Amino acid sequence: MAAQRGQRGGVGGDTPPAPTAAEITTPIPRVADVPAARERARAVPEAAVARLAVYLRVLSAMQEQGAVTVSSEELSAAAGVNSAKLRKDLSYIGSYGTRGVGYEVTVLIEEIERILGLTRKHSVAVVGIGNLGHALANYGGFPGRGFPVSALFDVDPDLVGVPVGGIAVHHIDDIPRVCSEREVSIGVIATPPPAAQTVCDRLVEAGVQCILNFAPVVLQVPDHVEVRKVDLAVELQVLSFHVARRADDAAATGGRQVNGMVVS
Amino acid sequence: MAAQRGQRGGVGGDTPPAPTAAEITTPIPRVADVPAARERARAVPEAAVARLAVYLRVLSAMQEQGAVTVSSEELSAAAGVNSAKLRKDLSYIGSYGTRGVGYEVTVLIEEIERILGLTRKHSVAVVGIGNLGHALANYGGFPGRGFPVSALFDVDPDLVGVPVGGIAVHHIDDIPRVCSEREVSIGVIATPPPAAQTVCDRLVEAGVQCILNFAPVVLQVPDHVEVRKVDLAVELQVLSFHVARRADDAAATGGRQVNGMVVS
DNA sequence: TAATGTGAAGGGGTTCACAGCC
DNA sequence: GGCTGTGAACCCCTTCACATTA
């Protein structure tokens, strides 16, 4: 068992991990025709992967508005990064731009989707149908599609059998069976903290290799399981830190305050 | 207006930002007695701040179980990081350990709380009382206390006046007035994407300087406003990327698959 | 001419390894 | 002897700046 790496806790902010490339054993190609682009995927930095997802969303919005071409300048502005970073990120997945012109929107969308593995459906199981679990289940076919919620679990016998967002809730004892049957590839943990590790163990037992953890707990998982964490308390505390820093600066420089916080 | 930096979006994962230290104008101490530790706070790396919040949670749990002292080895294991990183993180806030012994739990808790600004209450406003907003409002005095939810907002006239988690919902037009009255320091955006920027602008107008954004939108804010993002779609797509990478490795090395994913 | 793609420089953060102190 | 605190090496990522190409 190894503790999850990083924190990406990042609900947003957080500071991410960077799964050591060294962990990945050298591949010994045996099957013919592994596309070269896939080979390259291995080299995309974790930080860039997260941004590719953002670019993809921006590109989809642009496409809906009829855009055919974008320059790195336009796209980067819309995504909130600088253009050099955008170009570097795109260069990790290949050369799909035209010098002097820009990128074709549809081409970029296709390539990013391919690299992110979005050409395939990823069934999601949500465990813990409290307030948050309810909200997650009702996203109904998670953000951006491609992530159908196909199983719900809870310990509460009163909840078992009740449909939430169109799907019946199962008991957590059935995690292994149901997850295997429905080929769940991503488990979402939205339980109270004390239950999180147990639930996690069952998901792993069921063959789930990716976990999105909303419980404020550091999960212990085998090396082959990928965990990402969304930690509300951490997010708020990081913001709190910034408020405090500003207050200190104000105390030191004599700035004005509004809402207990420093202005300018 | 500047686009938010980084993405910490990371719901967890994601890869965070790192608000350039260069942005912070050099402080010119004018008020006497600014504690030295506060001076140092400015130097704590963003990544370390997020981890300090995690250490704090682990320490609190240890304290409840009666622990008086911890070594860096114990604490780091519980927090899922290596011990050198933990010690380095703690060194940013001062030297509160005893060589040959370890750290006093209560001392560490106090110091981390102080650095994170948790000795002060931070009122939270939640905007957008849909599924997610509901869940957030019902956390009732947010995770870990110190973050009382003191205002709720929505556009829907049918929701205005209705109490959620014990607090009446206001119309978003009242954001400036109510946020000022209640000294809101953190705004949480849980609206649909199209409304997010408008809501953000009003929060900024109301003097809110920290925003936690759950809407899948890149917010444009003035430089003095701190934004952290929790982006579910990005988190799922990053996990999807890892599933895809594994599948590629398997195709290349001839591994077995379970639930459409590669084992070992 | 205009904008991509990228080597190289620069900066942050992580890890190592050991000096310092109890 | 044991564990903290930290300089220094290392590594990843970001940023710069320009050669390259349509």
Coordinates of C-alpha atoms (C1' of nucleotides) in Angstrom, one line a residue:
Chain A
M1 CA 0.0 0.0 0.0
A2 CA 1.2 3.4 -0.8
A3 CA -0.3 6.7 0.2
Q4 CA -1.7 8.7 -2.7
R5 CA 0.8 11.0 -4.2
G6 CA 0.4 14.8 -4.3
Q7 CA -2.9 16.5 -3.4
R8 CA -4.2 18.1 -6.3
G9 CA -6.4 18.6 -3.6
G10 CA -6.5 20.5 -5.2
V11 CA -9.9 21.3 -5.6
G12 CA -8.5 23.7 -7.8
G13 CA -5.8 25.4 -6.1
D14 CA -4.1 22.8 -4.4
T15 CA -0.9 21.9 -5.4
P16 CA -0.6 19.0 -7.5
P17 CA 1.3 15.9 -7.5
A18 CA 3.3 14.8 -10.4
P19 CA 3.2 11.1 -10.5
T20 CA 6.9 10.3 -10.9
A21 CA 7.6 9.2 -14.5
A22 CA 10.2 7.0 -12.9
E23 CA 7.4 4.8 -11.5
I24 CA 6.4 3.7 -14.9
T25 CA 8.3 0.7 -16.0
T26 CA 9.9 0.9 -19.4
P27 CA 7.4 -0.3 -22.0
I28 CA 8.5 -3.2 -24.2
P29 CA 6.3 -2.9 -27.3
R30 CA 4.9 -6.2 -28.3
V31 CA 1.7 -5.4 -30.2
A32 CA 2.1 -3.9 -33.6
D33 CA 0.6 -0.6 -34.6
V34 CA 0.7 1.3 -31.4
P35 CA 0.2 4.9 -32.7
A36 CA 3.1 7.2 -32.3
A37 CA 0.8 9.8 -30.7
R38 CA 0.0 7.4 -27.9
E39 CA 3.7 6.9 -27.3
R40 CA 4.0 10.6 -26.8
A41 CA 1.1 10.8 -24.4
R42 CA 3.3 9.3 -21.8
A43 CA 5.4 12.4 -21.9
V44 CA 2.6 14.9 -21.3
P45 CA 3.3 16.6 -17.9
E46 CA 0.6 16.2 -15.3
A47 CA 0.2 20.0 -15.1
A48 CA -0.4 20.1 -18.9
V49 CA -3.0 17.4 -18.8
A50 CA -5.2 19.4 -16.5
R51 CA -4.9 22.4 -18.7
L52 CA -5.7 20.4 -21.8
A53 CA -9.0 19.7 -20.3
V54 CA -9.6 23.4 -19.9
Y55 CA -8.6 24.1 -23.5
L56 CA -11.0 21.5 -24.6
R57 CA -13.9 23.2 -22.9
V58 CA -13.0 26.6 -24.3
L59 CA -12.6 25.1 -27.8
S60 CA -16.0 23.4 -27.6
A61 CA -17.6 26.8 -26.7
M62 CA -15.8 28.4 -29.6
Q63 CA -16.9 25.7 -31.9
E64 CA -20.5 26.2 -30.9
Q65 CA -20.1 29.8 -31.8
G66 CA -19.0 28.9 -35.2
A67 CA -15.2 29.4 -34.9
V68 CA -13.2 27.5 -37.4
T69 CA -9.7 28.6 -36.4
V70 CA -8.0 30.0 -33.3
S71 CA -4.6 31.5 -32.7
S72 CA -2.6 30.6 -29.6
E73 CA -3.2 34.1 -28.5
E74 CA -7.0 33.9 -28.6
L75 CA -7.2 30.5 -27.1
S76 CA -4.8 31.2 -24.3
A77 CA -6.6 34.4 -23.3
A78 CA -9.9 32.5 -23.1
A79 CA -8.2 29.8 -21.0
G80 CA -6.5 32.2 -18.7
V81 CA -2.9 31.2 -19.4
N82 CA -0.1 32.8 -21.4
S83 CA 0.3 31.9 -25.0
A84 CA 3.7 30.4 -24.7
K85 CA 2.4 27.9 -22.2
L86 CA -0.5 27.0 -24.4
R87 CA 1.7 26.3 -27.4
K88 CA 4.1 24.3 -25.3
D89 CA 1.2 22.3 -23.9
L90 CA -0.1 21.6 -27.4
S91 CA 3.3 20.7 -28.6
Y92 CA 3.3 17.8 -26.1
I93 CA 0.5 16.1 -28.1
G94 CA 1.8 16.9 -31.6
S95 CA 2.0 19.6 -34.2
Y96 CA -1.5 20.4 -35.3
G97 CA -1.2 24.2 -36.0
T98 CA -0.4 26.1 -39.2
R99 CA 2.3 28.8 -38.9
G100 CA 1.0 32.2 -39.7
V101 CA -2.6 31.0 -39.3
G102 CA -3.3 29.2 -36.0
Y103 CA -5.2 26.0 -35.1
E104 CA -8.2 24.4 -36.6
V105 CA -10.8 24.1 -33.9
T106 CA -12.2 20.7 -34.8
V107 CA -8.7 19.2 -35.2
L108 CA -7.6 20.4 -31.8
I109 CA -10.8 19.1 -30.1
E110 CA -10.3 15.7 -31.7
E111 CA -6.7 15.5 -30.7
I112 CA -7.2 16.6 -27.1
E113 CA -10.1 14.2 -26.7
R114 CA -8.0 11.4 -28.0
I115 CA -5.1 12.2 -25.6
L116 CA -7.4 12.5 -22.6
G117 CA -9.0 9.2 -23.5
L118 CA -12.5 10.7 -24.1
T119 CA -13.2 8.6 -27.1
R120 CA -14.1 5.9 -24.6
K121 CA -16.9 6.0 -22.0
H122 CA -15.9 5.9 -18.4
S123 CA -18.6 4.6 -16.1
V124 CA -18.7 6.4 -12.7
A125 CA -19.8 5.1 -9.4
V126 CA -20.8 7.5 -6.6
V127 CA -20.5 6.2 -3.1
G128 CA -22.2 8.1 -0.2
I129 CA -25.5 9.6 -1.2
G130 CA -25.7 12.5 1.3
N131 CA -26.0 16.1 0.3
L132 CA -22.9 16.0 -1.9
G133 CA -23.5 12.5 -3.3
H134 CA -27.0 13.6 -4.2
A135 CA -25.7 16.6 -6.0
L136 CA -23.1 14.5 -7.9
A137 CA -25.7 11.9 -8.9
N138 CA -28.0 14.5 -10.2
Y139 CA -25.4 16.0 -12.5
G140 CA -26.8 13.1 -14.5
G141 CA -24.2 11.9 -16.9
F142 CA -21.4 14.1 -15.5
P143 CA -20.0 17.2 -16.9
G144 CA -19.1 17.2 -20.5
R145 CA -20.6 13.7 -21.1
G146 CA -18.5 10.7 -21.5
F147 CA -18.8 10.0 -17.8
P148 CA -22.1 8.3 -17.2
V149 CA -23.0 7.7 -13.6
S150 CA -23.9 4.1 -13.6
A151 CA -24.0 3.1 -10.0
L152 CA -24.8 4.6 -6.6
F153 CA -24.0 3.2 -3.1
D154 CA -24.7 4.0 0.5
V155 CA -24.7 2.2 3.9
D156 CA -28.1 3.5 4.9
P157 CA -30.7 0.7 4.4
D158 CA -33.4 3.3 4.0
L159 CA -31.7 4.6 0.9
V160 CA -31.0 1.3 -0.7
G161 CA -33.4 0.7 -3.6
V162 CA -34.4 4.3 -3.7
P163 CA -33.7 5.9 -7.1
V164 CA -31.6 9.0 -7.2
G165 CA -31.2 10.9 -10.4
G166 CA -32.8 7.8 -12.1
I167 CA -30.5 5.2 -10.6
A168 CA -31.2 2.9 -7.8
V169 CA -29.0 3.0 -4.7
H170 CA -27.1 -0.2 -3.8
H171 CA -25.6 -1.1 -0.5
I172 CA -21.9 -0.6 -0.2
D173 CA -21.5 -4.4 0.3
D174 CA -22.4 -4.8 -3.3
I175 CA -19.7 -2.5 -4.6
P176 CA -17.5 -5.4 -5.9
R177 CA -20.3 -7.1 -7.7
V178 CA -22.0 -4.1 -9.2
C179 CA -18.9 -2.3 -10.2
S180 CA -17.6 -5.3 -12.0
E181 CA -20.9 -5.9 -13.8
R182 CA -21.1 -2.3 -14.9
E183 CA -17.5 -1.9 -15.7
V184 CA -17.0 1.1 -13.5
S185 CA -13.7 2.7 -14.1
I186 CA -14.0 5.7 -11.8
G187 CA -15.1 5.7 -8.2
V188 CA -16.3 8.9 -6.5
I189 CA -16.1 8.9 -2.7
A190 CA -18.6 11.3 -1.1
T191 CA -18.9 9.6 2.3
P192 CA -18.2 10.9 5.8
P193 CA -14.5 10.7 6.6
P194 CA -14.6 7.5 8.8
A195 CA -16.1 5.5 6.0
A196 CA -13.8 6.7 3.2
Q197 CA -10.9 4.2 3.6
T198 CA -13.2 1.2 3.8
V199 CA -15.1 2.3 0.8
C200 CA -11.9 2.9 -1.0
D201 CA -10.7 -0.6 -0.3
R202 CA -13.9 -2.1 -1.7
L203 CA -13.6 0.0 -4.8
V204 CA -10.0 -1.2 -5.3
E205 CA -11.1 -4.7 -4.7
A206 CA -13.7 -4.2 -7.4
G207 CA -11.0 -3.3 -9.9
V208 CA -11.6 0.4 -9.9
Q209 CA -8.3 2.1 -10.6
C210 CA -9.2 5.7 -10.5
I211 CA -10.7 7.5 -7.5
L212 CA -12.0 11.0 -7.0
N213 CA -12.1 11.6 -3.2
F214 CA -14.3 14.3 -1.7
A215 CA -13.8 13.0 1.9
P216 CA -11.2 14.9 3.9
V217 CA -9.0 11.8 4.5
V218 CA -5.7 10.7 3.1
L219 CA -6.5 7.4 1.3
Q220 CA -4.1 4.5 1.3
V221 CA -4.1 2.8 -2.0
P222 CA -2.0 0.4 -4.0
D223 CA 0.5 1.9 -6.4
H224 CA -1.5 1.2 -9.5
V225 CA -4.6 3.2 -8.3
E226 CA -4.8 6.9 -9.2
V227 CA -6.4 9.2 -6.6
R228 CA -7.4 12.8 -7.0
K229 CA -8.7 14.7 -4.1
V230 CA -11.2 17.5 -3.8
D231 CA -10.8 19.0 -0.3
L232 CA -13.1 21.9 0.6
A233 CA -11.5 22.6 3.9
V234 CA -8.1 22.8 2.3
E235 CA -9.4 25.2 -0.3
L236 CA -11.0 27.5 2.2
Q237 CA -8.0 27.4 4.4
V238 CA -5.7 28.4 1.6
L239 CA -8.0 31.3 0.8
S240 CA -7.9 32.1 4.5
F241 CA -4.2 32.2 4.4
H242 CA -4.3 34.8 1.6
V243 CA -6.8 37.0 3.6
A244 CA -4.4 36.8 6.5
R245 CA -1.4 37.7 4.4
R246 CA -3.2 40.7 3.0
A247 CA -4.2 41.8 6.5
D248 CA -0.6 41.6 7.5
D249 CA 0.6 43.6 4.6
A250 CA -2.0 46.2 5.4
A251 CA -0.9 46.3 9.0
A252 CA 2.6 46.9 7.8
T253 CA 1.8 49.4 5.1
G254 CA -1.3 51.1 6.6
G255 CA -3.8 50.2 3.9
R256 CA -7.5 50.5 4.1
Q257 CA -9.8 47.6 4.8
V258 CA -13.2 46.5 3.6
N259 CA -15.1 43.5 4.9
G260 CA -12.2 42.9 7.2
M261 CA -10.0 42.6 4.3
V262 CA -7.4 44.9 2.7
V263 CA -8.1 46.9 -0.3
S264 CA -5.4 47.7 -2.8
Chain B
M1 CA -8.7 42.7 -15.1
A2 CA -6.5 39.7 -15.0
A3 CA -7.4 36.1 -15.5
Q4 CA -7.1 34.0 -12.5
R5 CA -3.7 32.3 -12.2
G6 CA -3.2 28.6 -12.1
Q7 CA -6.0 26.3 -11.6
R8 CA -5.6 24.5 -8.4
G9 CA -8.6 23.4 -10.1
G10 CA -7.5 21.1 -9.1
V11 CA -10.0 19.7 -7.3
G12 CA -7.3 18.1 -5.7
G13 CA -5.3 16.9 -8.3
D14 CA -5.1 19.6 -10.8
T15 CA -2.1 21.4 -10.9
P16 CA -1.9 24.5 -9.1
P17 CA -0.9 27.9 -9.7
A18 CA 1.7 29.6 -7.7
P19 CA 0.7 33.2 -7.3
T20 CA 3.8 34.9 -8.3
A21 CA 5.6 36.2 -5.3
A22 CA 6.7 39.0 -7.5
E23 CA 3.2 40.3 -7.6
I24 CA 3.4 41.2 -4.0
T25 CA 4.7 44.7 -3.6
T26 CA 7.5 45.1 -1.2
P27 CA 6.2 45.8 2.3
I28 CA 7.3 48.9 4.0
P29 CA 6.7 48.3 7.7
R30 CA 5.1 51.3 9.4
V31 CA 3.2 49.9 12.3
A32 CA 5.2 48.7 15.2
D33 CA 5.1 45.1 16.5
V34 CA 4.4 43.2 13.4
P35 CA 5.3 39.7 14.6
A36 CA 8.3 38.2 12.9
A37 CA 6.4 35.0 12.2
R38 CA 3.9 37.0 10.1
E39 CA 6.8 38.4 8.1
R40 CA 7.9 34.9 7.4
A41 CA 4.4 33.9 6.3
R42 CA 4.9 35.8 3.1
A43 CA 7.6 33.2 2.2
V44 CA 5.5 30.1 2.6
P45 CA 5.2 28.5 -0.9
E46 CA 1.6 28.0 -2.1
A47 CA 2.1 24.3 -2.4
A48 CA 3.2 24.2 1.3
V49 CA 0.2 26.2 2.4
A50 CA -2.2 23.6 1.0
R51 CA -0.3 20.8 2.8
L52 CA -0.2 22.7 6.1
A53 CA -4.0 22.5 6.0
V54 CA -3.7 18.7 5.7
Y55 CA -1.2 18.5 8.5
L56 CA -3.6 20.5 10.6
R57 CA -6.4 18.1 10.1
V58 CA -4.2 15.1 10.9
L59 CA -2.9 16.8 14.0
S60 CA -6.4 17.5 15.2
A61 CA -7.3 13.9 14.9
M62 CA -4.1 12.9 16.8
Q63 CA -4.9 15.4 19.5
E64 CA -8.4 13.9 19.9
Q65 CA -6.8 10.5 20.4
G66 CA -4.6 11.9 23.2
A67 CA -1.3 12.3 21.3
V68 CA 1.0 14.8 22.9
T69 CA 4.0 14.5 20.6
V70 CA 4.6 13.5 17.0
S71 CA 7.7 12.8 15.0
S72 CA 8.0 14.1 11.5
E73 CA 8.0 10.4 10.4
E74 CA 4.6 9.7 12.0
L75 CA 3.0 12.9 10.9
S76 CA 4.2 12.7 7.4
A77 CA 3.0 9.1 7.1
A78 CA -0.4 10.1 8.2
A79 CA -0.5 13.0 5.8
G80 CA 0.7 11.0 2.9
V81 CA 3.9 12.9 2.2
N82 CA 7.6 12.1 2.9
S83 CA 9.1 13.2 6.1
A84 CA 11.7 15.6 4.5
K85 CA 8.9 17.5 2.8
L86 CA 7.0 17.7 6.0
R87 CA 10.0 19.1 7.9
K88 CA 10.7 21.6 5.2
D89 CA 7.1 22.7 5.2
L90 CA 7.1 23.2 8.9
S91 CA 10.4 25.1 8.7
Y92 CA 8.7 27.7 6.6
I93 CA 6.6 28.7 9.6
G94 CA 9.3 28.5 12.2
S95 CA 11.2 26.0 14.4
Y96 CA 8.8 24.5 16.8
G97 CA 10.2 21.0 17.1
T98 CA 12.7 19.4 19.5
R99 CA 15.6 17.5 18.1
G100 CA 15.7 14.0 19.2
V101 CA 12.0 14.2 20.3
G102 CA 9.6 15.6 17.7
Y103 CA 6.8 18.2 17.8
E104 CA 4.3 19.0 20.5
V105 CA 0.9 18.5 18.9
T106 CA -0.8 21.5 20.5
V107 CA 2.0 23.9 19.6
L108 CA 2.0 22.8 16.0
I109 CA -1.8 23.1 15.8
E110 CA -1.6 26.7 17.2
E111 CA 1.2 27.8 14.8
I112 CA -0.4 26.3 11.7
E113 CA -3.8 27.9 12.6
R114 CA -2.1 31.2 13.1
I115 CA -0.3 31.1 9.8
L116 CA -3.4 30.0 7.9
G117 CA -5.3 32.9 9.5
L118 CA -7.8 30.5 11.3
T119 CA -7.8 32.5 14.5
R120 CA -10.2 34.8 12.7
K121 CA -13.7 33.9 11.4
H122 CA -14.2 34.1 7.7
S123 CA -17.8 34.5 6.6
V124 CA -18.8 32.6 3.5
A125 CA -21.4 33.5 1.0
V126 CA -22.7 30.8 -1.3
V127 CA -24.2 31.9 -4.7
G128 CA -26.3 29.5 -6.7
I129 CA -28.6 27.3 -4.6
G130 CA -28.9 24.3 -7.0
N131 CA -27.9 20.8 -6.1
L132 CA -24.4 21.7 -5.3
G133 CA -25.2 25.0 -3.6
H134 CA -27.7 23.2 -1.4
A135 CA -25.1 20.6 -0.4
L136 CA -22.6 23.4 0.4
A137 CA -25.1 25.4 2.4
N138 CA -26.0 22.3 4.4
Y139 CA -22.4 21.7 5.5
G140 CA -23.6 24.2 8.0
G141 CA -20.6 26.2 9.2
F142 CA -18.3 24.7 6.7
P143 CA -15.6 22.0 7.3
G144 CA -13.5 22.5 10.3
R145 CA -15.4 25.5 11.6
G146 CA -14.2 29.0 11.4
F147 CA -16.0 29.3 8.1
P148 CA -19.6 30.2 8.9
V149 CA -21.9 30.3 5.9
S150 CA -23.6 33.7 6.5
A151 CA -25.4 34.4 3.2
L152 CA -27.0 32.6 0.3
F153 CA -28.0 33.9 -3.1
D154 CA -29.8 32.8 -6.2
V155 CA -31.6 34.3 -9.2
D156 CA -34.7 32.2 -8.9
P157 CA -37.5 34.3 -7.3
D158 CA -39.1 31.1 -6.0
L159 CA -36.0 30.4 -3.9
V160 CA -35.6 33.9 -2.5
G161 CA -36.8 34.0 1.1
V162 CA -36.7 30.2 1.5
P163 CA -34.4 29.1 4.3
V164 CA -31.8 26.6 3.3
G165 CA -29.7 25.1 6.1
G166 CA -31.2 27.7 8.4
I167 CA -30.4 30.7 6.3
A168 CA -32.7 32.7 4.0
V169 CA -31.8 32.9 0.3
H170 CA -31.4 36.4 -1.1
H171 CA -31.6 37.6 -4.7
I172 CA -28.3 38.0 -6.4
D173 CA -29.0 41.7 -6.9
D174 CA -28.5 42.1 -3.1
I175 CA -25.0 40.6 -3.2
P176 CA -23.3 44.0 -2.7
R177 CA -25.5 45.1 0.2
V178 CA -25.8 41.8 2.1
C179 CA -22.1 40.9 1.7
S180 CA -21.0 44.2 3.0
E181 CA -23.4 44.1 6.0
R182 CA -22.3 40.6 6.9
E183 CA -18.6 41.2 6.2
V184 CA -18.3 38.3 3.8
S185 CA -14.7 37.5 3.1
I186 CA -15.1 34.4 0.9
G187 CA -17.5 34.0 -2.0
V188 CA -18.4 30.5 -3.3
I189 CA -19.8 30.3 -6.8
A190 CA -22.0 27.3 -7.5
T191 CA -24.0 28.7 -10.4
P192 CA -24.5 27.5 -13.9
P193 CA -21.5 28.5 -16.1
P194 CA -23.2 31.4 -17.9
A195 CA -24.0 33.2 -14.6
A196 CA -20.6 32.8 -13.0
Q197 CA -18.8 35.8 -14.4
T198 CA -21.7 38.2 -13.5
V199 CA -21.9 36.8 -10.0
C200 CA -18.2 37.1 -9.7
D201 CA -18.2 40.7 -10.7
R202 CA -20.9 41.5 -8.1
L203 CA -18.9 39.7 -5.4
V204 CA -15.8 41.7 -6.3
E205 CA -17.9 44.9 -6.3
A206 CA -19.1 43.9 -2.8
G207 CA -15.5 43.8 -1.6
V208 CA -15.1 40.0 -1.5
Q209 CA -11.4 39.3 -2.2
C210 CA -11.4 35.5 -2.2
I211 CA -13.5 33.3 -4.4
L212 CA -14.0 29.6 -4.6
N213 CA -15.3 28.7 -8.0
F214 CA -17.2 25.5 -8.8
A215 CA -18.5 26.7 -12.2
P216 CA -16.5 25.4 -15.1
V217 CA -15.6 28.9 -16.3
V218 CA -12.3 30.9 -16.3
L219 CA -13.2 33.9 -14.2
Q220 CA -11.7 37.3 -15.0
V221 CA -10.9 39.2 -11.8
P222 CA -8.8 42.2 -10.7
D223 CA -5.3 41.3 -9.5
H224 CA -6.1 41.7 -5.8
V225 CA -8.8 39.0 -5.9
E226 CA -7.7 35.4 -5.2
V227 CA -9.5 32.7 -7.0
R228 CA -9.4 29.0 -6.5
K229 CA -11.2 26.6 -8.8
V230 CA -12.8 23.3 -8.2
D231 CA -13.5 21.7 -11.6
L232 CA -15.2 18.4 -11.6
A233 CA -14.9 17.9 -15.4
V234 CA -11.2 18.6 -15.3
E235 CA -10.7 16.1 -12.5
L236 CA -12.5 13.4 -14.3
Q237 CA -10.7 14.0 -17.5
V238 CA -7.3 13.8 -15.8
L239 CA -8.4 10.5 -14.4
S240 CA -9.5 9.5 -17.9
F241 CA -6.1 10.4 -19.2
H242 CA -4.5 8.0 -16.7
V243 CA -6.9 5.2 -17.7
A244 CA -6.0 5.8 -21.3
R245 CA -2.3 5.8 -20.5
R246 CA -2.6 2.5 -18.7
A247 CA -4.6 1.0 -21.6
D248 CA -1.8 2.0 -24.0
D249 CA 0.8 0.5 -21.8
A250 CA -1.2 -2.7 -21.7
A251 CA -1.5 -2.7 -25.4
A252 CA 2.2 -2.3 -25.7
T253 CA 3.2 -4.9 -23.0
G254 CA 0.3 -7.4 -23.3
G255 CA -1.1 -6.9 -19.8
R256 CA -4.5 -8.2 -18.6
Q257 CA -7.5 -5.9 -18.2
V258 CA -10.3 -5.6 -15.7
N259 CA -13.3 -3.3 -16.0
G260 CA -11.8 -2.1 -19.2
M261 CA -8.7 -1.2 -17.4
V262 CA -5.2 -2.6 -17.0
V263 CA -4.2 -4.6 -14.1
S264 CA -0.6 -4.5 -12.9
Chain C
dT1 C1' 4.1 38.8 -42.6
dA2 C1' 2.2 36.3 -39.0
dA3 C1' 2.0 32.8 -35.9
dT4 C1' 3.7 28.1 -34.6
dG5 C1' 7.0 25.1 -32.4
dT6 C1' 11.0 24.6 -29.5
dG7 C1' 15.8 25.0 -27.5
dA8 C1' 17.5 27.2 -23.6
dA9 C1' 17.3 29.9 -19.5
dG10 C1' 15.0 30.6 -15.3
dG11 C1' 12.3 29.6 -11.0
dG12 C1' 9.8 26.7 -7.7
dG13 C1' 9.4 22.9 -5.4
dT14 C1' 11.1 18.3 -4.0
dT15 C1' 14.5 15.3 -2.3
dC16 C1' 18.8 14.2 -0.4
dA17 C1' 21.9 14.0 3.1
dC18 C1' 24.0 15.7 6.9
dA19 C1' 25.1 19.2 10.4
dG20 C1' 23.2 20.6 14.7
dC21 C1' 21.0 19.9 18.9
dC22 C1' 18.4 17.5 22.6
Chain D
dG1 C1' 21.3 7.8 19.7
dG2 C1' 17.6 10.0 17.6
dC3 C1' 15.2 13.5 15.2
dT4 C1' 15.0 18.2 13.6
dG5 C1' 16.3 21.9 10.5
dT6 C1' 18.4 23.1 6.3
dG7 C1' 21.9 23.9 2.5
dA8 C1' 22.5 22.0 -1.9
dA9 C1' 21.5 19.0 -5.8
dC10 C1' 17.9 17.8 -8.6
dC11 C1' 13.9 17.9 -11.3
dC12 C1' 9.8 19.6 -13.4
dC13 C1' 7.5 23.3 -15.2
dT14 C1' 7.3 27.9 -16.9
dT15 C1' 8.8 31.6 -19.6
dC16 C1' 11.6 33.7 -23.0
dA17 C1' 13.0 34.4 -27.5
dC18 C1' 13.8 33.2 -32.0
dA19 C1' 14.3 30.0 -35.9
dT20 C1' 11.0 28.0 -38.8
dT21 C1' 7.4 27.6 -41.9
dA22 C1' 2.9 28.6 -44.3

